[in-house]
XYZ file of C-alpha atoms in Angstrom:
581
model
C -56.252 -110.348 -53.792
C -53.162 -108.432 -53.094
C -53.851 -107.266 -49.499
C -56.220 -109.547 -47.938
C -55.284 -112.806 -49.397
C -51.272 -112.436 -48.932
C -51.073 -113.168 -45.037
C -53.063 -116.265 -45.184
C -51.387 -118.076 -48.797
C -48.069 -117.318 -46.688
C -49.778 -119.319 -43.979
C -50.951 -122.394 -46.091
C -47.465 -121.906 -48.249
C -44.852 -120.941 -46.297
C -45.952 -121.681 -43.238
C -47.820 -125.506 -43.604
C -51.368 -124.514 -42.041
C -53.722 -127.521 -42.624
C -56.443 -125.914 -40.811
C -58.361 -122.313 -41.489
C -61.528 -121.281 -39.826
C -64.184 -119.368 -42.398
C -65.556 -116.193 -40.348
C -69.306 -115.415 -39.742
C -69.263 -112.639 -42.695
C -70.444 -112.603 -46.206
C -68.189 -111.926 -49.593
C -70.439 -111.204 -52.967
C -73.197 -111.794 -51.492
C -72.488 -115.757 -49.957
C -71.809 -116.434 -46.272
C -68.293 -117.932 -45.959
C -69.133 -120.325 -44.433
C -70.743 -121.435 -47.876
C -69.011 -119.694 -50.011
C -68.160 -121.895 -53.031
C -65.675 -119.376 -54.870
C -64.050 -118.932 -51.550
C -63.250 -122.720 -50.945
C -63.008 -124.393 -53.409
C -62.247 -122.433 -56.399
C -59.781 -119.747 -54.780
C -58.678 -121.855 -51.596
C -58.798 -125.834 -52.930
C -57.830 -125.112 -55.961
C -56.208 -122.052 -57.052
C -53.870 -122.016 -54.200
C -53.468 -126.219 -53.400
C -54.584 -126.224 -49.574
C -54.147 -129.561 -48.225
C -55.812 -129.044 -45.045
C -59.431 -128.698 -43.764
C -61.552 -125.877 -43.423
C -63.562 -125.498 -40.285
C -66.602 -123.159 -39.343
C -66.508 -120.277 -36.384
C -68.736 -121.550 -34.020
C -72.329 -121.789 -34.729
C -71.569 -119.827 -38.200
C -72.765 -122.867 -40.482
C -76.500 -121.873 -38.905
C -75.858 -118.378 -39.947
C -77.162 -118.792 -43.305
C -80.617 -119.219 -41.786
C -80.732 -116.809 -38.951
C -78.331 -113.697 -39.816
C -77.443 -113.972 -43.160
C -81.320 -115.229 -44.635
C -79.647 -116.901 -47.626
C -80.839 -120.470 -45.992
C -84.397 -121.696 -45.629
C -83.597 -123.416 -42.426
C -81.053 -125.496 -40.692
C -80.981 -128.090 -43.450
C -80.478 -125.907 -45.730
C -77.806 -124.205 -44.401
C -76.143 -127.179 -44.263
C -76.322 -128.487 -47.168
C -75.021 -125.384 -48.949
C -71.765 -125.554 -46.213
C -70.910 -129.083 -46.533
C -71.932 -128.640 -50.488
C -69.363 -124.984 -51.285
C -66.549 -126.684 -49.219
C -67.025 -126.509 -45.676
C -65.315 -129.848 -44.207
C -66.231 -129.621 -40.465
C -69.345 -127.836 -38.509
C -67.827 -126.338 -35.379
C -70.871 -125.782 -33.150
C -70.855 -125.150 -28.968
C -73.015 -127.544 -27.915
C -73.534 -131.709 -28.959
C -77.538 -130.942 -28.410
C -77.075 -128.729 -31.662
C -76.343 -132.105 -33.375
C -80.515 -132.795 -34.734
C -80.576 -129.324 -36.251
C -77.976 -130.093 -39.141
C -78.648 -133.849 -39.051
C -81.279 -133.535 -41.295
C -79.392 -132.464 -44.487
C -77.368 -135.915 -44.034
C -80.097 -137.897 -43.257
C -81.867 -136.627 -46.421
C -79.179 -136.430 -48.743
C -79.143 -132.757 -49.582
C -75.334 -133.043 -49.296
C -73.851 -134.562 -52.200
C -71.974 -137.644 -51.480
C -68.582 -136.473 -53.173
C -68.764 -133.439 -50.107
C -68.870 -135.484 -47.731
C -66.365 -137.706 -49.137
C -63.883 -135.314 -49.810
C -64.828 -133.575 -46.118
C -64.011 -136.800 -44.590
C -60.991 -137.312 -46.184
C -59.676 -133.906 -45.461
C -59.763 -134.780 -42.037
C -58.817 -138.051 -42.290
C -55.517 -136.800 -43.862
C -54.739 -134.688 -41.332
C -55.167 -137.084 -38.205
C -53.120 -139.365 -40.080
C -50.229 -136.423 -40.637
C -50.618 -135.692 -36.971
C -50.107 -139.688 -35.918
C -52.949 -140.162 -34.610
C -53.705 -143.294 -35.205
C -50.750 -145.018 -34.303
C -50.306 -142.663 -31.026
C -53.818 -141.122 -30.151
C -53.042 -140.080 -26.761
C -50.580 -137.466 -25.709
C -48.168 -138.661 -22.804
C -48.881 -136.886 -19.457
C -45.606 -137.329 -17.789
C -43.793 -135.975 -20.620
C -46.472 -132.881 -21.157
C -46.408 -131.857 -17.415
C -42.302 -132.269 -17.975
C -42.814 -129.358 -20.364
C -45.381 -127.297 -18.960
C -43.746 -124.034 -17.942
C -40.619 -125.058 -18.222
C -37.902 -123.194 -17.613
C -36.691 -122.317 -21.593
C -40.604 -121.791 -22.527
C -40.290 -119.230 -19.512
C -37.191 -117.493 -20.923
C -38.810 -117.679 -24.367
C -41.829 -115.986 -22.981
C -39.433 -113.404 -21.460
C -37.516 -112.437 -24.783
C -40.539 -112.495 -26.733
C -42.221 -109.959 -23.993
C -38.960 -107.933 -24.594
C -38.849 -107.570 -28.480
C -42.829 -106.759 -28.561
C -42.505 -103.817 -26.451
C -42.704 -100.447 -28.443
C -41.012 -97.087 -26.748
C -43.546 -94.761 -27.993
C -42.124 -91.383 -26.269
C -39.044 -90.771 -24.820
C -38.765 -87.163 -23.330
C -35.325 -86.194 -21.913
C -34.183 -89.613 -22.087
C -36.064 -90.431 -18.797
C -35.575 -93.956 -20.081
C -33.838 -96.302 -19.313
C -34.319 -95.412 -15.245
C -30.937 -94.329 -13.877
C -29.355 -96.817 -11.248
C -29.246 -94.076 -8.766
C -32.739 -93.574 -8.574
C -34.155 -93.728 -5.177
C -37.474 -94.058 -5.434
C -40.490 -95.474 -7.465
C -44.203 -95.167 -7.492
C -45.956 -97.449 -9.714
C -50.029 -96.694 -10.031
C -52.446 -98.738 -11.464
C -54.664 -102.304 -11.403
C -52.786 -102.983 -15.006
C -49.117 -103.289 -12.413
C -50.566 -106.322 -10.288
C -53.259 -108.245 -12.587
C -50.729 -109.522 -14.988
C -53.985 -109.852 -18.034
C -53.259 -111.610 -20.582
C -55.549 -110.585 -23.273
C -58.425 -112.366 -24.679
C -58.583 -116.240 -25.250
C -55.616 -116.324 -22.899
C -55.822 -119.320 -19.756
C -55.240 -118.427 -16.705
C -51.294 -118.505 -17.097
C -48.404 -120.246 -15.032
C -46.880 -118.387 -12.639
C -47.781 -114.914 -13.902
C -45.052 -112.476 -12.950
C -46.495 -108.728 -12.430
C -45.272 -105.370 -13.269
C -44.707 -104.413 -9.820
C -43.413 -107.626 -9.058
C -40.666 -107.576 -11.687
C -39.482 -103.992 -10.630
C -39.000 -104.982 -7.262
C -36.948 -108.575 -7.720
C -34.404 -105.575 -10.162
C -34.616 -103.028 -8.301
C -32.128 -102.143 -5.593
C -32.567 -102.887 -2.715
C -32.186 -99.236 -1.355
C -34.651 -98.129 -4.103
C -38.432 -97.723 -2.294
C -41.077 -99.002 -4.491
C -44.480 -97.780 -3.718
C -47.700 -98.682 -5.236
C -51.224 -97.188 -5.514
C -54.443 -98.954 -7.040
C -55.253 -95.470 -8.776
C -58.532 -96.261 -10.840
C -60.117 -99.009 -12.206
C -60.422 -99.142 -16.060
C -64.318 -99.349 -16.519
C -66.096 -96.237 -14.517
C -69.523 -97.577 -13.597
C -71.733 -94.390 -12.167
C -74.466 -96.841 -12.153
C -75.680 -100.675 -11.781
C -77.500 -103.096 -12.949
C -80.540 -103.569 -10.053
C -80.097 -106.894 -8.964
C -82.813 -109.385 -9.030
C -83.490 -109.454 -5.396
C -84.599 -106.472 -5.474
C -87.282 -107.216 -8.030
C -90.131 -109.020 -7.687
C -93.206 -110.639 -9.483
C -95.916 -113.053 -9.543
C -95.596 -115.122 -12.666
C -98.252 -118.583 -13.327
C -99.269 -118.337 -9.565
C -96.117 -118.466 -7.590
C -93.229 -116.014 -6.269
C -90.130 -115.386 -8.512
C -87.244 -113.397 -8.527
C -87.114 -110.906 -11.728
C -90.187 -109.096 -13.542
C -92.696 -110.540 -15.469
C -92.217 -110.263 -19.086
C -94.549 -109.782 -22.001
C -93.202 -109.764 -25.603
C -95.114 -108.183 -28.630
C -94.466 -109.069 -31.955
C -95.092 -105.545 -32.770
C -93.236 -101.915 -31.425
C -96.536 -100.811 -30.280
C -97.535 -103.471 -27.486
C -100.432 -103.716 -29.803
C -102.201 -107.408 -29.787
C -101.597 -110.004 -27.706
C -98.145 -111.200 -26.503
C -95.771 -113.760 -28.162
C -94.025 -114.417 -25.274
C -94.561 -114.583 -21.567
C -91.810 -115.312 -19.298
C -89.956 -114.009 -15.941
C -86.737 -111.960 -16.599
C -84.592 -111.797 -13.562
C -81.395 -110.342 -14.839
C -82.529 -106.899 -16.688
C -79.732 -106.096 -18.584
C -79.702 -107.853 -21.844
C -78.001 -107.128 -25.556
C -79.836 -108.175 -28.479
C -77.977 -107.569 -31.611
C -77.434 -110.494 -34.201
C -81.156 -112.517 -32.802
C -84.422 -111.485 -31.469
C -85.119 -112.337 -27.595
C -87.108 -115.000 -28.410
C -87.622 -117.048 -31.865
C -91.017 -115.646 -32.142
C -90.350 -112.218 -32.494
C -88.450 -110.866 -35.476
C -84.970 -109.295 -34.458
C -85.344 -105.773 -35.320
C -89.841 -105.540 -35.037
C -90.867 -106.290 -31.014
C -91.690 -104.443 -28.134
C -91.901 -105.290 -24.277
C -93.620 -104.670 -20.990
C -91.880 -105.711 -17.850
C -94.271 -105.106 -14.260
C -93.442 -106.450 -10.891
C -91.526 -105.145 -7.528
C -88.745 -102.797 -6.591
C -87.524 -103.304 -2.885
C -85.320 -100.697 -1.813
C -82.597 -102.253 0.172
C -81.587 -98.258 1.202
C -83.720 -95.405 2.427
C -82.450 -92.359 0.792
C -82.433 -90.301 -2.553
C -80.965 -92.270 -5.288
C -80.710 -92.010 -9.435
C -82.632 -94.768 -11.335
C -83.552 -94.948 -14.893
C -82.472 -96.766 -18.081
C -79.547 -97.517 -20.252
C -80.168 -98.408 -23.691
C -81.062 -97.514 -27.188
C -84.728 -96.971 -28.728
C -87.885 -96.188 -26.746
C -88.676 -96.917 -23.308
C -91.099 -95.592 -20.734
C -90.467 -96.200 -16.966
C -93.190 -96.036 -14.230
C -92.679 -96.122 -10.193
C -96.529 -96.487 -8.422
C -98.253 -95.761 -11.686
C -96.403 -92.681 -12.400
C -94.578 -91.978 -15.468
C -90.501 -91.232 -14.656
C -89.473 -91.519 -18.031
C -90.422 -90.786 -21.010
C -88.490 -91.905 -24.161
C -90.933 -93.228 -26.304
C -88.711 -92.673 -29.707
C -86.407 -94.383 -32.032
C -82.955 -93.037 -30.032
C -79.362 -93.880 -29.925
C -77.519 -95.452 -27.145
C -77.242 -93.542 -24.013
C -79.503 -93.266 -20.640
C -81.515 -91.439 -18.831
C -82.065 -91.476 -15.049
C -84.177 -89.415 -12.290
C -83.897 -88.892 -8.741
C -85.906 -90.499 -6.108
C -86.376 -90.678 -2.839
C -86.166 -94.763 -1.995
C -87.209 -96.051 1.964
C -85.596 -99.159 3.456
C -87.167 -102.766 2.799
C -90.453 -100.825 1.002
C -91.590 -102.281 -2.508
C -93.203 -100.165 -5.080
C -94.755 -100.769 -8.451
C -92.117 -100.805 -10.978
C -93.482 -100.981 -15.040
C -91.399 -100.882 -17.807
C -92.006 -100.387 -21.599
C -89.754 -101.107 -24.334
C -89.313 -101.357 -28.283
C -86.988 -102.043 -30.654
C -87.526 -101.619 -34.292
C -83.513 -101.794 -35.759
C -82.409 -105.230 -34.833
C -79.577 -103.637 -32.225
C -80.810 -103.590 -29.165
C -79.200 -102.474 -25.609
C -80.805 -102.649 -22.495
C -80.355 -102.517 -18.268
C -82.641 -100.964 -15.635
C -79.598 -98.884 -13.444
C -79.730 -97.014 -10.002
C -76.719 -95.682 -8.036
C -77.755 -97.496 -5.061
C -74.488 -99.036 -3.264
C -72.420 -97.089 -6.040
C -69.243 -95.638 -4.222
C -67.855 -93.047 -6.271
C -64.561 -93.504 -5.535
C -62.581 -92.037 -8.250
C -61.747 -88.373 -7.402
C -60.435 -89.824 -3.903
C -58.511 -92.842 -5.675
C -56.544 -90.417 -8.328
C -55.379 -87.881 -4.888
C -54.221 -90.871 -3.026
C -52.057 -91.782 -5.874
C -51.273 -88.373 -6.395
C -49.883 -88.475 -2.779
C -47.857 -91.846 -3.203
C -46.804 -89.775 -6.484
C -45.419 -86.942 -5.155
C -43.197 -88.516 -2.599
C -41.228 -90.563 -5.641
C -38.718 -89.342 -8.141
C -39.856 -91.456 -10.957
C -44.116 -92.594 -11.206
C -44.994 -95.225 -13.386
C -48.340 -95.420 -14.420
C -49.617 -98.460 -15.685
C -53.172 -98.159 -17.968
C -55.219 -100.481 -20.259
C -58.182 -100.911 -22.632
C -61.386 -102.986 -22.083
C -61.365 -105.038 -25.234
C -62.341 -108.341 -26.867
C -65.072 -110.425 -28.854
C -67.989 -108.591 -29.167
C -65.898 -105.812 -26.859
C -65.240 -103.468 -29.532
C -64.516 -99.965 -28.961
C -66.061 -97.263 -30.699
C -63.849 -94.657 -28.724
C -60.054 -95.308 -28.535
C -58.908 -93.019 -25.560
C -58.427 -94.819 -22.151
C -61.827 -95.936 -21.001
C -63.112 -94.979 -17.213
C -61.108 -92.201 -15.793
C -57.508 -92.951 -17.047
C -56.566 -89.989 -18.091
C -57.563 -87.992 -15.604
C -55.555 -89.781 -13.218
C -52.409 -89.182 -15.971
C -53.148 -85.796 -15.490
C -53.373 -85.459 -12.262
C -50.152 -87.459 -11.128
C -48.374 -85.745 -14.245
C -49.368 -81.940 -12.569
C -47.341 -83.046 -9.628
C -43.783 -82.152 -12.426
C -42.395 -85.528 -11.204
C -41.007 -87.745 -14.528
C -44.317 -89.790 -15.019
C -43.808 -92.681 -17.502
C -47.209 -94.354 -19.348
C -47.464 -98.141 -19.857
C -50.143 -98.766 -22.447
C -51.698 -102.435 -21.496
C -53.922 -103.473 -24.302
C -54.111 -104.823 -27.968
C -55.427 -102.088 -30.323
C -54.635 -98.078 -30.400
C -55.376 -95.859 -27.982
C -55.909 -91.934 -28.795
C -53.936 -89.962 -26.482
C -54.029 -86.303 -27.351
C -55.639 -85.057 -23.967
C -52.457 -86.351 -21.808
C -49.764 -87.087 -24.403
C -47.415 -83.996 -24.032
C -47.968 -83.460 -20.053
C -45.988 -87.188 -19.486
C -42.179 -88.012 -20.188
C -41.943 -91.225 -21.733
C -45.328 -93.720 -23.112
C -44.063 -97.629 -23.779
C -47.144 -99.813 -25.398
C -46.430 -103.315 -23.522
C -49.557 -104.760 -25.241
C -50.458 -107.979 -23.076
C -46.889 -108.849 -22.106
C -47.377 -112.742 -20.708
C -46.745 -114.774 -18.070
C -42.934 -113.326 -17.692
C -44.362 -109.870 -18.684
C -43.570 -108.127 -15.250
C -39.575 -109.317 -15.573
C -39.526 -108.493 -19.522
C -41.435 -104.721 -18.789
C -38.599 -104.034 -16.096
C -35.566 -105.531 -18.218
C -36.986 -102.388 -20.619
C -37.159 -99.775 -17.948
C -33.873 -100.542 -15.719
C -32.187 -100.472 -19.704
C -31.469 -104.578 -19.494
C -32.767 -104.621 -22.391
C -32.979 -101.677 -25.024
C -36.566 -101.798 -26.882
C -36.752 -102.704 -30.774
C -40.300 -103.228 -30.903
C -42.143 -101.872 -34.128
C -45.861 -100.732 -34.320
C -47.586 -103.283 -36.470
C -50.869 -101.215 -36.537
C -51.301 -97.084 -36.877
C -52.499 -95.402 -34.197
C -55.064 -92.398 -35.201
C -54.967 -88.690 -33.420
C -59.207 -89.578 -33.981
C -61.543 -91.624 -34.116
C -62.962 -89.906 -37.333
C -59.587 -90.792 -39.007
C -60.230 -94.486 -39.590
C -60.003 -96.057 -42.135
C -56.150 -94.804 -41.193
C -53.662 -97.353 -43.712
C -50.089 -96.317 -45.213
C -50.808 -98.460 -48.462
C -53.900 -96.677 -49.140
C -55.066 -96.235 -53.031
C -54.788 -92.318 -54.435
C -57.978 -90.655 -53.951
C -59.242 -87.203 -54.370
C -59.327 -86.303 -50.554
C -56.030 -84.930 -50.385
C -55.172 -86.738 -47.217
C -56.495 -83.801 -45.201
C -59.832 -82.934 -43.228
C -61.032 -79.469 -42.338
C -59.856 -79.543 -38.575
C -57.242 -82.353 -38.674
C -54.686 -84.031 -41.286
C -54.614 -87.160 -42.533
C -51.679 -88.397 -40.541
C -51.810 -90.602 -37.705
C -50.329 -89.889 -34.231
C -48.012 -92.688 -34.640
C -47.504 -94.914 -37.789
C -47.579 -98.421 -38.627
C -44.046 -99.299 -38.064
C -43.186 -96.544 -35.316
C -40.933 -97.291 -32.533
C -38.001 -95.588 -30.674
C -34.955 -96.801 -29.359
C -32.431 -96.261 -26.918
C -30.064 -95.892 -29.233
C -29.613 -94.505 -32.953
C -28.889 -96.361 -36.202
C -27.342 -94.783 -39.542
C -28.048 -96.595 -42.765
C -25.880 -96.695 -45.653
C -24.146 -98.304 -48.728
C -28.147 -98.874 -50.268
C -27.332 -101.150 -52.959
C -29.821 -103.026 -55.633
C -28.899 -106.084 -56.737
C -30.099 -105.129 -60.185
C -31.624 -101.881 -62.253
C -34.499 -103.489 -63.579
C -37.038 -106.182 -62.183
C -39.486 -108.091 -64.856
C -43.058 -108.445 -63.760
C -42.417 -111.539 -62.676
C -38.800 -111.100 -61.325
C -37.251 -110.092 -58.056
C -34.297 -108.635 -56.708
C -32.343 -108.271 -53.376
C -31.294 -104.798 -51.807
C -29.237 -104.462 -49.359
C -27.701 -101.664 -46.619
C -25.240 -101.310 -43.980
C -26.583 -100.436 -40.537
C -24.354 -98.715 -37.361
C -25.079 -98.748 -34.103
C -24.255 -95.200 -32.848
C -25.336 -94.648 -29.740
C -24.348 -95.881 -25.875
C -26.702 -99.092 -25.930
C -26.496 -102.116 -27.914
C -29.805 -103.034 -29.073
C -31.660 -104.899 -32.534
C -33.274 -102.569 -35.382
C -36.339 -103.642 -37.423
C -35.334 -102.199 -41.121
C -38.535 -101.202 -43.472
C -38.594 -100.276 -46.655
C -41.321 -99.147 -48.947
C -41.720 -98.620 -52.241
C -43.923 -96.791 -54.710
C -44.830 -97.807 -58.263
C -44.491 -94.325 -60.226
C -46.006 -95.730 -63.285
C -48.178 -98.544 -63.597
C -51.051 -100.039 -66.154
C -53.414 -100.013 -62.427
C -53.750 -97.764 -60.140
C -51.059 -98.741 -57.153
C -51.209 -97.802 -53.396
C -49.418 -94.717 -52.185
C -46.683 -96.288 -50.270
């Protein structure tokens, strides 16, 4: 109630929400989707919302197929509409006959639906939308891009950077400097992070140097490497092959067990041309449970090379693969993720036998038939050419990011492909080398860290991200940004919080501290502030009370520039135990 709840009653209070989506999780036991306590007792009620509460997408059918609390589609229904659910966000209108049926039978109680439909009523009327239903589309392509949204995408770009490391002050770039070389995909592609559109106008980071820059001042750029590594591929489906109900198909015949034996007879029978595939929250097929089946996949492999290649398997669990009847692989054990691949020797345009064998018995399941064929490995060459365009710069700027989104989460946080080796690399050359961190969530950095000058997190900067990134570098503007999550030294750190309870691990491990490479809240500046004159506006505060405090601040160094003031607080003696900080 104290940590979770806050952000979103300051959402519904101070900020007006009338709208909250429930997420696909549980809490005590009840989806939230259905969650009775959740919406109407503590949301409704306790805490006044207004508004309407609408399900993730496909979550109402959750209660039924991942969470088990629901008979069937009905049912799940029923208890959504029933524990305060107001609207069923699904992503398709042909889902419409599977919760149709708890209307159309009455299993939701008619004050529900009532006080569903006038939840949304309320709010369509709030928004106008009955007297002015349709938006204006002069007046909305007036405004789209417009030149203040653009300069209010630039500021905003500006204050969200964070100056991470700032070695020797190689920042902000002197206006003598001569020369630049900027390295990586993250300086042209301009991302903008997940759920973004494609953007108006997107202005890059190479792009912005260049329109500041002087014109004397050579700017030279080098792809470096790509952010993924793939040593191997997915075989495409035209190399594969089968004969499936009498006629010619692209893919491999498929035959699904409802067992992790291939024992009996199969379930399913059907022609899978794309062999990668990631089972996790459902089973392939309704038939089979999601975490008891097994598979056999048979067809063709055409080799569209002749030559000695790697081909195997990527997954998790047991799998067997055979080439002409003999057995390549064999992994017929409960495993973790990983893969295993052998060599062999492929000819041009000839098709072999190709059998593959699968189960699954924990409900996660990963899977893609891989070969190297057509795989350039390209990265040693990539990090010495930018190592070249490096070396004949004063200043490198080298721009990295993280592969990230929904159902993209990262169980390692250091650079994914080979990012750091190309820091390391074009940092052994001694020139200044300056890190741009392109992402939304930490990044470990202990392997390159101390070998680079200066690190800046630009998170995904926007459309005007390229001219806010170089306002920061060229010192336009000095950098005020403040981490707003902690970044770990490891992995094995997390959960890693400031306003953790007390507990009896001494904030230490046997190889590592408790402390986090950089905390919630970090930033530098090019500047310095000095607080003073820390002033309460009272001695005491009641339970209930509150109280202002106050502070001078001074600029004291060469730049002007904005400072983000924290303060925390500790209760030394309380009736309940009280975070740390």
């Amino acid at each position: 109630n104290e940590l979770d709840f806050q952000p979103f009653m300051a959402c519904f209070s101070t900020g007006g929400a009338r709208s909250v989506m429930t997420s696909y999780n549980a809490l005590d036991g009840s989806p939230c989707t259905a969650n009775n306590r959740l919406l109407n007792q503590i949301l409704k009620r306790d805490w006044g919302f207004k508004g309407f509460v609408i399900s993730d997408a496909s979550a109402v059918g959750g209660a039924n197929v991942l969470h088990f609390t629901a008979a069937d589609y009905a049912d799940a229904t029923a208890q959504a509409i029933n524990n305060g659910l107001d609207v069923i966000f699904q992503t398709s209108y042909d889902h419409y006959p599977l919760f149709w049926e708890a209307f159309e039978k009455g299993m939701v109680k008619p004050e529900a639906l009532n006080e569903a439909v006038r939840r949304v009523l309320r709010a369509k009327f709030e928004l106008g939308l009955f007297e002015n239903p349709y938006v204006d589309a002069a007046e909305a392509e007036k405004w789209n891009g417009h030149a203040s949204f653009r300069e209010l995408a630039r500021q905003s770009a500006r204050e969200s950077i964070v100056l991470l490391k700032n070695e020797n002050q190689v920042l902000p770039l002197k206006n003598s400097i001569k020369s630049i070389a900027v390295i990586g995909p993250d300086a042209v592609e301009s991302r903008l992070g997940g759920y973004a559109g494609p953007g108006i106008k997107k202005t890059s980071i190479l792009d912005g140097l260049k329109a500041q820059l002087p014109a004397e001042c050579r700017v030279s750029y080098s792809h470096g490497v790509d952010r993924e590594y793939k040593p191997f591929v997915t075989i495409p489906s035209q190399n594969l092959s089968c004969t499936f109900e009498g006629k010619n198909k692209n893919g491999l015949s498929a035959e699904y067990f409802n067992t992790i034996n291939l024992a009996g007879e199969p379930v399913v029978k059907r022609v899978d041309e794309n062999m990668q595939f990631g089972w996790t929250l459902f089973s392939p097929d309704p038939k089979l449970a999601f975490d008891c089946y097994s598979i056999r996949w048979k067809g063709k492999l055409t080799a569209p090379k002749t030559g000695k290649f790697k081909i195997g398997i990527e997954g998790n669990d047991g799998y067997r693969l055979y080439i002409n009847n003999i057995l390549l692989i064999e992994n017929w054990k409960k495993v973790s993720f990983g893969n295993k691949t052998v060599d062999f020797s492929f000819e041009k345009g000839k098709s072999y036998d190709i059998r593959i064998e699968y189960f699954e018995s924990s409900g996660t399941a990963r899977f893609r038939l891989i070969w190297n064929v057509g795989v350039d490995d390209l990265w040693q060459k990539q990090i010495s050419d930018a190592v070249a365009v490096a070396e004949k710069a004063e200043v490198v700027i080298v721009t990295v990011g993280i592969e990230e989104g929904e159902f993209r989460d990262r169980a390692m946080l250091s650079l994914p492909g080979k990012q750091e080796q190309l820091i390391e690399a074009v940092a052994a050359t001694g020139k200044p080398v300056i890190v741009l961190l392109s992402g939304g969530s930490a990044v470990t950095m202990n392997n390159w860290m101390d070998k680079v000058s200066a690190i800046a997190d630009i998170w995904y900067p926007g459309e005007e991200g390229g001219n806010a990134v170089a306002d920061v570098l060229l010192g336009k503007y000095n950098p005020s940004g403040k981490l707003t999550i902690t970044f770990p030294m490891h992995e094995a750190q997390l959960p890693l919080v400031y306003n953790h309870k007390p507990t009896g691990r001494g904030d230490d491990y046997n190889n590592l501290t408790g402390q986090p490479l950089f905390p919630f809240g970090y930033g530098l500046s090019y500047t310095t502030f000095e607080y003073s004159d820390l002033k309460f506006s009272q001695k005491q505060i009641t339970a209930d009370g509150k109280l202002t405090v106050t502070c001078k601040i001074k600029n004291t160094g060469k730049y002007a520039g904005d400072e983000v003031v924290q303060l925390y607080i500790r209760d030394e003696y309380s009736s309940a135990t009280r975070p740390v900080k």
